[in-house]
Amino acid sequence: MEVLKFVAHSKKVISIAKEYGWHPGARYTNLRDVKTFSFSNLGFLDINWKSYNHERHVEAAAETTPRLTIARDVECIFSLDKIIKEAETLLKYSSHVAIVPKDILMNGRLEELIPKAFLLAYSVPTKYGGTQVSIESFDRPVHLLGGRPDTQRALAEKMKVFSIDCNRFTLDAKYGDYFDGVKFRRHPVGGYERCLIDSIENINKIWFGYGIHDDVRNLMGVSREQRRPAT
C-alpha cells in the first residue's frame, strides 16, 4: 500500500504517469483530458479555487464519480458551515472529499470543526498561495495540494499523508529540467518525455518506503457509502 499520486496536465502526461502507478486528475472545469481514462473511483477532481462554482463542481463529480475531490477552500472560518454542506453533497458522488482549511482561526481546532467524514487537504506553500493553519493542526489523513515534490515529501514526515497531486514537474519539463530526487535541474540528455519520465521515477523513489499511517490504511479501504454522513 502506498500514497496515492495524481497528476492533471494533459493526455500525454497522464498516459506516461499511469505507467508508473499514478492516477488521472482534472479540474471540474476541464474534463477533456481524462475522458479516455478510467476515472471513476480512481481519479482526482480538483477545483478552480479562485472562481469556484459549486453547481458545476457537483455536476462534474456526478459525471466522473472520482476517488477524491476537494471542497471549496475555507479562507474564512465563518463560511465553514456552508462549505461542509457543500462537501456533504459532493460525498454522494466521490469516494472521499477533502476540506482545505486556510483561516488562521482554525489553528488547533480542525478535529473540533471538521466532521470525521472528510479528509483534510494541506495547500503546500508556493508563490501562488498556501495556508496559515499550522502543520500540527492537521491531525488526520491529508491530501497534499500541489507544490514541489521535495516539499511534499518533507511535509509527509509530519503528516498522515493519504494522497498527493503534483504538476510542478510538468512545467519544468517544457524547459528541459527535471526533478532528480532532491531538486530541479537541467536534464543531462534533455527531451520533454525524458524529463517527465525521470521526474516521475524520482518522485516515486522518494516516496518508496514511506510509512503509511494506520489511519490512512483504514481509510483507503472505505467506500463512498461508508463515508457518507448519517442523515
PDB file of C-alpha atoms in Angstrom:
ATOM      1  CA  MET A   1       0.000   0.000   0.000  1.00  0.00           C
ATOM      2  CA  GLU A   2       1.325   3.426  -0.936  1.00  0.00           C
ATOM      3  CA  VAL A   3       0.376   7.085  -1.074  1.00  0.00           C
ATOM      4  CA  LEU A   4      -1.954   7.837  -3.989  1.00  0.00           C
ATOM      5  CA  LYS A   5      -0.350  10.082  -6.602  1.00  0.00           C
ATOM      6  CA  PHE A   6      -2.357  12.207  -9.039  1.00  0.00           C
ATOM      7  CA  VAL A   7      -1.345  14.384 -11.967  1.00  0.00           C
ATOM      8  CA  ALA A   8      -3.505  16.699 -14.061  1.00  0.00           C
ATOM      9  CA  HIS A   9      -1.860  18.289 -17.078  1.00  0.00           C
ATOM     10  CA  SER A  10      -2.512  16.610 -20.435  1.00  0.00           C
ATOM     11  CA  LYS A  11      -3.342  13.253 -22.000  1.00  0.00           C
ATOM     12  CA  LYS A  12       0.348  12.655 -22.699  1.00  0.00           C
ATOM     13  CA  VAL A  13       1.412  13.325 -19.108  1.00  0.00           C
ATOM     14  CA  ILE A  14      -1.400  11.226 -17.637  1.00  0.00           C
ATOM     15  CA  SER A  15      -0.634   8.345 -20.036  1.00  0.00           C
ATOM     16  CA  ILE A  16       3.025   8.320 -19.018  1.00  0.00           C
ATOM     17  CA  ALA A  17       2.291   8.705 -15.302  1.00  0.00           C
ATOM     18  CA  LYS A  18      -0.200   5.822 -15.354  1.00  0.00           C
ATOM     19  CA  GLU A  19       2.628   3.505 -16.415  1.00  0.00           C
ATOM     20  CA  TYR A  20       4.303   4.350 -13.102  1.00  0.00           C
ATOM     21  CA  GLY A  21       1.278   3.835 -10.869  1.00  0.00           C
ATOM     22  CA  TRP A  22      -0.118   7.366 -10.877  1.00  0.00           C
ATOM     23  CA  HIS A  23      -3.778   8.255 -11.326  1.00  0.00           C
ATOM     24  CA  PRO A  24      -5.528  10.825 -13.531  1.00  0.00           C
ATOM     25  CA  GLY A  25      -6.566  14.226 -12.265  1.00  0.00           C
ATOM     26  CA  ALA A  26      -8.638  17.047 -13.720  1.00  0.00           C
ATOM     27  CA  ARG A  27     -10.282  20.281 -12.723  1.00  0.00           C
ATOM     28  CA  TYR A  28     -14.060  20.223 -12.774  1.00  0.00           C
ATOM     29  CA  THR A  29     -13.848  22.998 -15.383  1.00  0.00           C
ATOM     30  CA  ASN A  30     -11.929  20.811 -17.859  1.00  0.00           C
ATOM     31  CA  LEU A  31     -12.662  17.101 -18.114  1.00  0.00           C
ATOM     32  CA  ARG A  32     -11.486  16.784 -21.711  1.00  0.00           C
ATOM     33  CA  ASP A  33      -8.104  15.222 -20.949  1.00  0.00           C
ATOM     34  CA  VAL A  34      -9.493  12.429 -18.755  1.00  0.00           C
ATOM     35  CA  LYS A  35     -12.364  11.240 -20.950  1.00  0.00           C
ATOM     36  CA  THR A  36     -10.212   8.449 -22.396  1.00  0.00           C
ATOM     37  CA  PHE A  37      -9.005   7.205 -18.984  1.00  0.00           C
ATOM     38  CA  SER A  38     -10.640   5.152 -16.244  1.00  0.00           C
ATOM     39  CA  PHE A  39     -11.592   7.858 -13.752  1.00  0.00           C
ATOM     40  CA  SER A  40     -14.473   6.505 -11.681  1.00  0.00           C
ATOM     41  CA  ASN A  41     -13.251   5.599  -8.165  1.00  0.00           C
ATOM     42  CA  LEU A  42      -9.677   6.239  -9.340  1.00  0.00           C
ATOM     43  CA  GLY A  43      -9.295   9.886 -10.318  1.00  0.00           C
ATOM     44  CA  PHE A  44      -8.815  13.200  -8.561  1.00  0.00           C
ATOM     45  CA  LEU A  45     -11.283  16.013  -9.278  1.00  0.00           C
ATOM     46  CA  ASP A  46      -9.679  19.354  -8.483  1.00  0.00           C
ATOM     47  CA  ILE A  47     -11.331  22.773  -8.274  1.00  0.00           C
ATOM     48  CA  ASN A  48     -10.903  26.280  -9.599  1.00  0.00           C
ATOM     49  CA  TRP A  49     -10.465  27.784  -6.140  1.00  0.00           C
ATOM     50  CA  LYS A  50     -10.173  31.380  -7.317  1.00  0.00           C
ATOM     51  CA  SER A  51     -13.509  31.257  -9.125  1.00  0.00           C
ATOM     52  CA  TYR A  52     -15.443  28.414  -7.525  1.00  0.00           C
ATOM     53  CA  ASN A  53     -18.808  27.253  -8.878  1.00  0.00           C
ATOM     54  CA  HIS A  54     -20.420  24.631  -6.660  1.00  0.00           C
ATOM     55  CA  GLU A  55     -23.110  23.634  -9.151  1.00  0.00           C
ATOM     56  CA  ARG A  56     -20.551  22.901 -11.883  1.00  0.00           C
ATOM     57  CA  HIS A  57     -18.415  21.018  -9.381  1.00  0.00           C
ATOM     58  CA  VAL A  58     -21.316  18.785  -8.337  1.00  0.00           C
ATOM     59  CA  GLU A  59     -22.241  18.133 -11.978  1.00  0.00           C
ATOM     60  CA  ALA A  60     -18.663  17.080 -12.748  1.00  0.00           C
ATOM     61  CA  ALA A  61     -18.492  14.882  -9.635  1.00  0.00           C
ATOM     62  CA  ALA A  62     -21.765  13.178 -10.572  1.00  0.00           C
ATOM     63  CA  GLU A  63     -20.432  12.576 -14.090  1.00  0.00           C
ATOM     64  CA  THR A  64     -16.999  11.246 -13.082  1.00  0.00           C
ATOM     65  CA  THR A  65     -17.511   9.715  -9.567  1.00  0.00           C
ATOM     66  CA  PRO A  66     -13.877  10.357  -8.545  1.00  0.00           C
ATOM     67  CA  ARG A  67     -11.782   8.721  -5.842  1.00  0.00           C
ATOM     68  CA  LEU A  68     -11.140  12.149  -4.321  1.00  0.00           C
ATOM     69  CA  THR A  69     -12.378  15.683  -4.776  1.00  0.00           C
ATOM     70  CA  ILE A  70     -11.706  18.935  -2.945  1.00  0.00           C
ATOM     71  CA  ALA A  71     -14.300  21.166  -1.319  1.00  0.00           C
ATOM     72  CA  ARG A  72     -14.081  24.949  -1.617  1.00  0.00           C
ATOM     73  CA  ASP A  73     -11.175  26.456   0.352  1.00  0.00           C
ATOM     74  CA  VAL A  74     -12.061  27.656   3.851  1.00  0.00           C
ATOM     75  CA  GLU A  75     -10.499  31.111   3.669  1.00  0.00           C
ATOM     76  CA  CYS A  76     -12.840  32.445   6.369  1.00  0.00           C
ATOM     77  CA  ILE A  77     -13.979  30.353   9.326  1.00  0.00           C
ATOM     78  CA  PHE A  78     -17.452  31.885   9.110  1.00  0.00           C
ATOM     79  CA  SER A  79     -18.002  30.190   5.734  1.00  0.00           C
ATOM     80  CA  LEU A  80     -17.188  26.741   7.149  1.00  0.00           C
ATOM     81  CA  ASP A  81     -20.772  25.612   7.788  1.00  0.00           C
ATOM     82  CA  LYS A  82     -21.760  26.329   4.187  1.00  0.00           C
ATOM     83  CA  ILE A  83     -18.646  24.600   2.850  1.00  0.00           C
ATOM     84  CA  ILE A  84     -19.325  21.495   4.950  1.00  0.00           C
ATOM     85  CA  LYS A  85     -22.842  21.329   3.489  1.00  0.00           C
ATOM     86  CA  GLU A  86     -21.345  21.604   0.001  1.00  0.00           C
ATOM     87  CA  ALA A  87     -18.853  18.861   0.878  1.00  0.00           C
ATOM     88  CA  GLU A  88     -21.665  16.594   2.066  1.00  0.00           C
ATOM     89  CA  THR A  89     -23.285  16.932  -1.360  1.00  0.00           C
ATOM     90  CA  LEU A  90     -20.001  16.069  -3.081  1.00  0.00           C
ATOM     91  CA  LEU A  91     -19.629  12.982  -0.891  1.00  0.00           C
ATOM     92  CA  LYS A  92     -22.647  11.491  -2.661  1.00  0.00           C
ATOM     93  CA  TYR A  93     -20.509  11.156  -5.779  1.00  0.00           C
ATOM     94  CA  SER A  94     -16.882  10.993  -4.611  1.00  0.00           C
ATOM     95  CA  SER A  95     -15.308   8.234  -2.521  1.00  0.00           C
ATOM     96  CA  HIS A  96     -13.518  10.897  -0.481  1.00  0.00           C
ATOM     97  CA  VAL A  97     -13.873  14.648  -0.067  1.00  0.00           C
ATOM     98  CA  ALA A  98     -11.176  16.840   1.454  1.00  0.00           C
ATOM     99  CA  ILE A  99     -11.655  20.147   3.263  1.00  0.00           C
ATOM    100  CA  VAL A 100      -8.964  22.825   2.757  1.00  0.00           C
ATOM    101  CA  PRO A 101      -8.558  24.895   5.965  1.00  0.00           C
ATOM    102  CA  LYS A 102      -6.788  28.221   5.408  1.00  0.00           C
ATOM    103  CA  ASP A 103      -8.083  30.574   8.111  1.00  0.00           C
ATOM    104  CA  ILE A 104      -5.620  31.012  10.993  1.00  0.00           C
ATOM    105  CA  LEU A 105      -8.608  30.984  13.368  1.00  0.00           C
ATOM    106  CA  MET A 106      -8.844  27.242  12.670  1.00  0.00           C
ATOM    107  CA  ASN A 107      -5.426  26.567  14.218  1.00  0.00           C
ATOM    108  CA  GLY A 108      -5.599  23.611  16.595  1.00  0.00           C
ATOM    109  CA  ARG A 109      -9.345  23.229  16.034  1.00  0.00           C
ATOM    110  CA  LEU A 110      -9.684  21.032  12.950  1.00  0.00           C
ATOM    111  CA  GLU A 111     -10.739  17.969  14.941  1.00  0.00           C
ATOM    112  CA  GLU A 112     -13.461  20.039  16.584  1.00  0.00           C
ATOM    113  CA  LEU A 113     -14.625  21.943  13.499  1.00  0.00           C
ATOM    114  CA  ILE A 114     -14.498  19.449  10.622  1.00  0.00           C
ATOM    115  CA  PRO A 115     -16.569  16.228  10.668  1.00  0.00           C
ATOM    116  CA  LYS A 116     -14.612  12.977  10.550  1.00  0.00           C
ATOM    117  CA  ALA A 117     -16.319  12.039   7.273  1.00  0.00           C
ATOM    118  CA  PHE A 118     -13.854  14.317   5.484  1.00  0.00           C
ATOM    119  CA  LEU A 119     -10.138  14.248   4.798  1.00  0.00           C
ATOM    120  CA  LEU A 120      -8.077  17.370   5.219  1.00  0.00           C
ATOM    121  CA  ALA A 121      -6.169  18.976   2.355  1.00  0.00           C
ATOM    122  CA  TYR A 122      -2.991  20.935   3.013  1.00  0.00           C
ATOM    123  CA  SER A 123      -2.239  23.662   0.493  1.00  0.00           C
ATOM    124  CA  VAL A 124       1.519  23.294   0.036  1.00  0.00           C
ATOM    125  CA  PRO A 125       3.068  26.794   0.099  1.00  0.00           C
ATOM    126  CA  THR A 126       4.018  28.219  -3.308  1.00  0.00           C
ATOM    127  CA  LYS A 127       4.185  31.704  -4.797  1.00  0.00           C
ATOM    128  CA  TYR A 128       0.510  31.244  -5.685  1.00  0.00           C
ATOM    129  CA  GLY A 129      -0.721  30.607  -2.157  1.00  0.00           C
ATOM    130  CA  GLY A 130      -0.744  28.312   0.844  1.00  0.00           C
ATOM    131  CA  THR A 131      -2.363  28.121   4.257  1.00  0.00           C
ATOM    132  CA  GLN A 132      -1.871  29.932   7.555  1.00  0.00           C
ATOM    133  CA  VAL A 133      -3.092  26.912   9.522  1.00  0.00           C
ATOM    134  CA  SER A 134      -0.255  25.143  11.348  1.00  0.00           C
ATOM    135  CA  ILE A 135       1.033  21.764  10.216  1.00  0.00           C
ATOM    136  CA  GLU A 136       0.387  20.413  13.716  1.00  0.00           C
ATOM    137  CA  SER A 137      -3.328  21.111  13.281  1.00  0.00           C
ATOM    138  CA  PHE A 138      -3.601  18.512  10.504  1.00  0.00           C
ATOM    139  CA  ASP A 139      -4.264  15.530  12.723  1.00  0.00           C
ATOM    140  CA  ARG A 140      -5.992  13.129  10.319  1.00  0.00           C
ATOM    141  CA  PRO A 141      -5.292  11.721   6.825  1.00  0.00           C
ATOM    142  CA  VAL A 142      -4.231  14.507   4.471  1.00  0.00           C
ATOM    143  CA  HIS A 143      -4.119  15.229   0.760  1.00  0.00           C
ATOM    144  CA  LEU A 144      -1.161  17.423  -0.203  1.00  0.00           C
ATOM    145  CA  LEU A 145      -2.294  20.034  -2.710  1.00  0.00           C
ATOM    146  CA  GLY A 146       0.341  20.993  -5.246  1.00  0.00           C
ATOM    147  CA  GLY A 147       3.784  22.379  -4.572  1.00  0.00           C
ATOM    148  CA  ARG A 148       7.268  20.968  -5.155  1.00  0.00           C
ATOM    149  CA  PRO A 149       7.761  17.194  -4.805  1.00  0.00           C
ATOM    150  CA  ASP A 150      10.617  17.632  -2.313  1.00  0.00           C
ATOM    151  CA  THR A 151       8.476  19.950  -0.186  1.00  0.00           C
ATOM    152  CA  GLN A 152       5.611  17.461  -0.269  1.00  0.00           C
ATOM    153  CA  ARG A 153       7.887  14.640   0.855  1.00  0.00           C
ATOM    154  CA  ALA A 154       9.296  16.720   3.717  1.00  0.00           C
ATOM    155  CA  LEU A 155       5.779  17.564   4.908  1.00  0.00           C
ATOM    156  CA  ALA A 156       4.929  13.869   4.902  1.00  0.00           C
ATOM    157  CA  GLU A 157       7.290  13.339   7.833  1.00  0.00           C
ATOM    158  CA  LYS A 158       4.921  15.461   9.926  1.00  0.00           C
ATOM    159  CA  MET A 159       1.576  14.374   8.476  1.00  0.00           C
ATOM    160  CA  LYS A 160      -0.543  11.302   7.792  1.00  0.00           C
ATOM    161  CA  VAL A 161      -0.435  11.551   4.003  1.00  0.00           C
ATOM    162  CA  PHE A 162      -3.206   9.812   2.073  1.00  0.00           C
ATOM    163  CA  SER A 163      -2.526  11.301  -1.358  1.00  0.00           C
ATOM    164  CA  ILE A 164      -0.719  13.990  -3.325  1.00  0.00           C
ATOM    165  CA  ASP A 165      -1.244  15.848  -6.564  1.00  0.00           C
ATOM    166  CA  CYS A 166       1.864  17.097  -8.295  1.00  0.00           C
ATOM    167  CA  ASN A 167       2.002  19.017 -11.565  1.00  0.00           C
ATOM    168  CA  ARG A 168       5.119  21.113 -10.971  1.00  0.00           C
ATOM    169  CA  PHE A 169       7.438  18.730 -12.839  1.00  0.00           C
ATOM    170  CA  THR A 170       5.331  19.009 -16.000  1.00  0.00           C
ATOM    171  CA  LEU A 171       6.068  22.733 -16.188  1.00  0.00           C
ATOM    172  CA  ASP A 172       9.824  22.298 -15.708  1.00  0.00           C
ATOM    173  CA  ALA A 173       9.927  19.546 -18.338  1.00  0.00           C
ATOM    174  CA  LYS A 174       8.957  22.080 -21.009  1.00  0.00           C
ATOM    175  CA  TYR A 175      12.268  23.833 -20.388  1.00  0.00           C
ATOM    176  CA  GLY A 176      14.417  20.707 -20.284  1.00  0.00           C
ATOM    177  CA  ASP A 177      14.532  20.477 -16.492  1.00  0.00           C
ATOM    178  CA  TYR A 178      13.617  17.507 -14.319  1.00  0.00           C
ATOM    179  CA  PHE A 179      13.355  16.542 -10.653  1.00  0.00           C
ATOM    180  CA  ASP A 180      16.417  14.498  -9.706  1.00  0.00           C
ATOM    181  CA  GLY A 181      15.096  13.344  -6.332  1.00  0.00           C
ATOM    182  CA  VAL A 182      16.453  16.371  -4.488  1.00  0.00           C
ATOM    183  CA  LYS A 183      15.928  19.401  -6.687  1.00  0.00           C
ATOM    184  CA  PHE A 184      15.037  20.543 -10.198  1.00  0.00           C
ATOM    185  CA  ARG A 185      17.945  20.873 -12.630  1.00  0.00           C
ATOM    186  CA  ARG A 186      18.833  20.661 -16.307  1.00  0.00           C
ATOM    187  CA  HIS A 187      18.409  17.150 -17.703  1.00  0.00           C
ATOM    188  CA  PRO A 188      21.738  15.727 -18.968  1.00  0.00           C
ATOM    189  CA  VAL A 189      20.104  14.364 -22.132  1.00  0.00           C
ATOM    190  CA  GLY A 190      17.001  16.507 -22.462  1.00  0.00           C
ATOM    191  CA  GLY A 191      13.711  15.970 -24.208  1.00  0.00           C
ATOM    192  CA  TYR A 192      10.233  16.624 -22.843  1.00  0.00           C
ATOM    193  CA  GLU A 193       9.215  12.989 -22.378  1.00  0.00           C
ATOM    194  CA  ARG A 194      12.572  12.035 -20.874  1.00  0.00           C
ATOM    195  CA  CYS A 195      12.211  14.853 -18.336  1.00  0.00           C
ATOM    196  CA  LEU A 196       8.681  13.712 -17.474  1.00  0.00           C
ATOM    197  CA  ILE A 197       9.637  10.062 -17.066  1.00  0.00           C
ATOM    198  CA  ASP A 198      12.740  10.694 -14.979  1.00  0.00           C
ATOM    199  CA  SER A 199      10.873  13.160 -12.746  1.00  0.00           C
ATOM    200  CA  ILE A 200       8.071  10.665 -12.144  1.00  0.00           C
ATOM    201  CA  GLU A 201      10.543   7.868 -11.414  1.00  0.00           C
ATOM    202  CA  ASN A 202      12.424  10.049  -8.934  1.00  0.00           C
ATOM    203  CA  ILE A 203       9.240  11.197  -7.217  1.00  0.00           C
ATOM    204  CA  ASN A 204       8.257   7.544  -6.820  1.00  0.00           C
ATOM    205  CA  LYS A 205      11.692   6.801  -5.357  1.00  0.00           C
ATOM    206  CA  ILE A 206      11.492   9.467  -2.653  1.00  0.00           C
ATOM    207  CA  TRP A 207       8.135   8.044  -1.558  1.00  0.00           C
ATOM    208  CA  PHE A 208       9.355   4.445  -1.556  1.00  0.00           C
ATOM    209  CA  GLY A 209       9.330   3.083   1.980  1.00  0.00           C
ATOM    210  CA  TYR A 210       7.157   5.881   3.355  1.00  0.00           C
ATOM    211  CA  GLY A 211       5.418   4.572   6.453  1.00  0.00           C
ATOM    212  CA  ILE A 212       1.691   4.675   5.742  1.00  0.00           C
ATOM    213  CA  HIS A 213      -0.135   5.588   8.951  1.00  0.00           C
ATOM    214  CA  ASP A 214      -2.755   3.117  10.205  1.00  0.00           C
ATOM    215  CA  ASP A 215      -5.425   5.821   9.882  1.00  0.00           C
ATOM    216  CA  VAL A 216      -4.577   6.106   6.184  1.00  0.00           C
ATOM    217  CA  ARG A 217      -4.567   2.329   5.692  1.00  0.00           C
ATOM    218  CA  ASN A 218      -8.021   2.112   7.211  1.00  0.00           C
ATOM    219  CA  LEU A 219      -9.272   4.951   5.029  1.00  0.00           C
ATOM    220  CA  MET A 220      -8.028   3.508   1.754  1.00  0.00           C
ATOM    221  CA  GLY A 221     -10.463   0.630   2.001  1.00  0.00           C
ATOM    222  CA  VAL A 222     -13.529   2.703   2.867  1.00  0.00           C
ATOM    223  CA  SER A 223     -16.269   3.044   0.246  1.00  0.00           C
ATOM    224  CA  ARG A 224     -18.254   6.143  -0.684  1.00  0.00           C
ATOM    225  CA  GLU A 225     -21.327   4.756   1.092  1.00  0.00           C
ATOM    226  CA  GLN A 226     -19.393   4.228   4.316  1.00  0.00           C
ATOM    227  CA  ARG A 227     -18.020   7.777   4.209  1.00  0.00           C
ATOM    228  CA  ARG A 228     -21.396   9.435   3.701  1.00  0.00           C
ATOM    229  CA  PRO A 229     -22.555  11.343   6.821  1.00  0.00           C
ATOM    230  CA  ALA A 230     -25.613   9.984   8.608  1.00  0.00           C
ATOM    231  CA  THR A 231     -28.834  11.870   7.927  1.00  0.00           C
TER     232      THR A 231
END
